């Protein structure tokens, strides 16, 4: 993969009871810290899908575009060391490279 090719991070999340037990102010502080770091590292949100009422497995699925693998690694370190995200959120991530769907099935 070329260095300038963005990396797509697909994530699946479900909030744990510990997140629900946070006060409104604590929840907002958590999300604000996360967002500030995401913005600092150059993440572009492609979409977020609310699955509540449609799936028992996940509450949200998101697609992010990242400028580099280094930025993703820095975010993952931040999520683990600062936010302690696994305490509050069940999650799964998948990395990949963007590819056009425009010509799929067309001759």
Tab-separated table of C-alpha atoms in Angstrom, residues 9-90:
chain	number	residue	atom	x	y	z
A	9	UNK	CA	-11.069	2.053	10.047
A	10	UNK	CA	-14.424	0.330	10.369
A	11	UNK	CA	-15.604	0.056	13.963
A	12	UNK	CA	-18.439	-1.685	15.761
A	13	UNK	CA	-19.396	-0.527	19.269
A	14	UNK	CA	-21.754	-1.321	22.090
A	15	UNK	CA	-21.741	0.700	25.278
A	16	UNK	CA	-21.134	-1.150	28.528
A	17	UNK	CA	-23.010	-0.535	31.767
A	18	UNK	CA	-20.004	1.376	33.132
A	19	UNK	CA	-20.578	4.067	30.483
A	20	UNK	CA	-24.263	4.318	31.394
A	21	UNK	CA	-23.246	4.783	35.019
A	22	UNK	CA	-21.251	7.923	34.203
A	23	UNK	CA	-22.901	11.264	34.887
A	24	UNK	CA	-23.890	13.389	31.884
A	25	UNK	CA	-20.854	15.582	32.540
A	26	UNK	CA	-18.502	12.576	32.685
A	27	UNK	CA	-19.961	11.162	29.461
A	28	UNK	CA	-19.469	14.487	27.696
A	29	UNK	CA	-15.906	14.818	29.032
A	30	UNK	CA	-15.109	11.313	27.729
A	31	UNK	CA	-16.540	12.071	24.287
A	32	UNK	CA	-14.921	15.527	24.142
A	33	UNK	CA	-11.438	14.116	24.931
A	34	UNK	CA	-11.907	11.447	22.285
A	35	UNK	CA	-13.106	13.928	19.650
A	36	UNK	CA	-10.254	16.362	20.324
A	37	UNK	CA	-7.706	13.592	19.805
A	38	UNK	CA	-9.472	12.294	16.677
A	39	UNK	CA	-9.400	15.802	15.191
A	40	UNK	CA	-5.753	16.343	16.211
A	41	UNK	CA	-4.706	13.132	14.438
A	42	UNK	CA	-6.554	13.977	11.221
A	43	UNK	CA	-9.394	11.457	11.309
A	44	UNK	CA	-12.247	12.179	8.890
A	45	UNK	CA	-15.596	10.658	9.842
A	46	UNK	CA	-17.150	9.075	6.753
A	47	UNK	CA	-20.358	7.845	8.415
A	48	UNK	CA	-21.795	6.468	11.628
A	49	UNK	CA	-24.734	4.073	11.611
A	50	UNK	CA	-27.095	3.826	14.582
A	51	UNK	CA	-28.013	0.130	14.902
A	52	UNK	CA	-30.108	0.435	18.070
A	53	UNK	CA	-33.355	-1.434	17.441
A	54	UNK	CA	-31.905	-3.216	14.406
A	55	UNK	CA	-29.097	-5.310	15.925
A	56	UNK	CA	-28.516	-6.982	19.267
A	57	UNK	CA	-24.788	-7.265	18.555
A	58	UNK	CA	-23.786	-3.610	18.012
A	59	UNK	CA	-25.238	-0.190	18.795
A	60	UNK	CA	-23.099	1.772	16.329
A	61	UNK	CA	-21.014	1.056	13.263
A	62	UNK	CA	-18.706	3.760	11.996
A	63	UNK	CA	-16.408	4.358	9.067
A	64	UNK	CA	-13.388	6.624	9.525
A	65	UNK	CA	-10.669	7.750	7.131
A	66	UNK	CA	-7.188	8.135	8.603
A	67	UNK	CA	-4.122	9.793	7.062
A	68	UNK	CA	-1.664	7.090	8.183
A	69	UNK	CA	-1.136	3.941	10.196
A	70	UNK	CA	0.872	6.015	12.663
A	71	UNK	CA	-2.185	8.175	13.374
A	72	UNK	CA	-4.316	5.072	14.005
A	73	UNK	CA	-1.676	3.632	16.340
A	74	UNK	CA	-1.556	6.938	18.265
A	75	UNK	CA	-5.366	6.916	18.574
A	76	UNK	CA	-5.402	3.316	19.778
A	77	UNK	CA	-2.769	4.146	22.410
A	78	UNK	CA	-4.874	7.132	23.514
A	79	UNK	CA	-8.002	4.962	23.660
A	80	UNK	CA	-6.223	2.361	25.803
A	81	UNK	CA	-4.063	4.538	28.056
A	82	UNK	CA	-6.083	7.741	28.524
A	83	UNK	CA	-9.735	6.905	27.850
A	84	UNK	CA	-9.536	3.277	29.044
A	85	UNK	CA	-12.157	2.672	26.379
A	86	UNK	CA	-12.455	-1.091	26.962
A	87	UNK	CA	-13.841	-0.318	30.421
A	88	UNK	CA	-16.767	1.562	28.857
A	89	UNK	CA	-17.237	0.179	25.358
A	90	UNK	CA	-17.315	-3.259	23.737
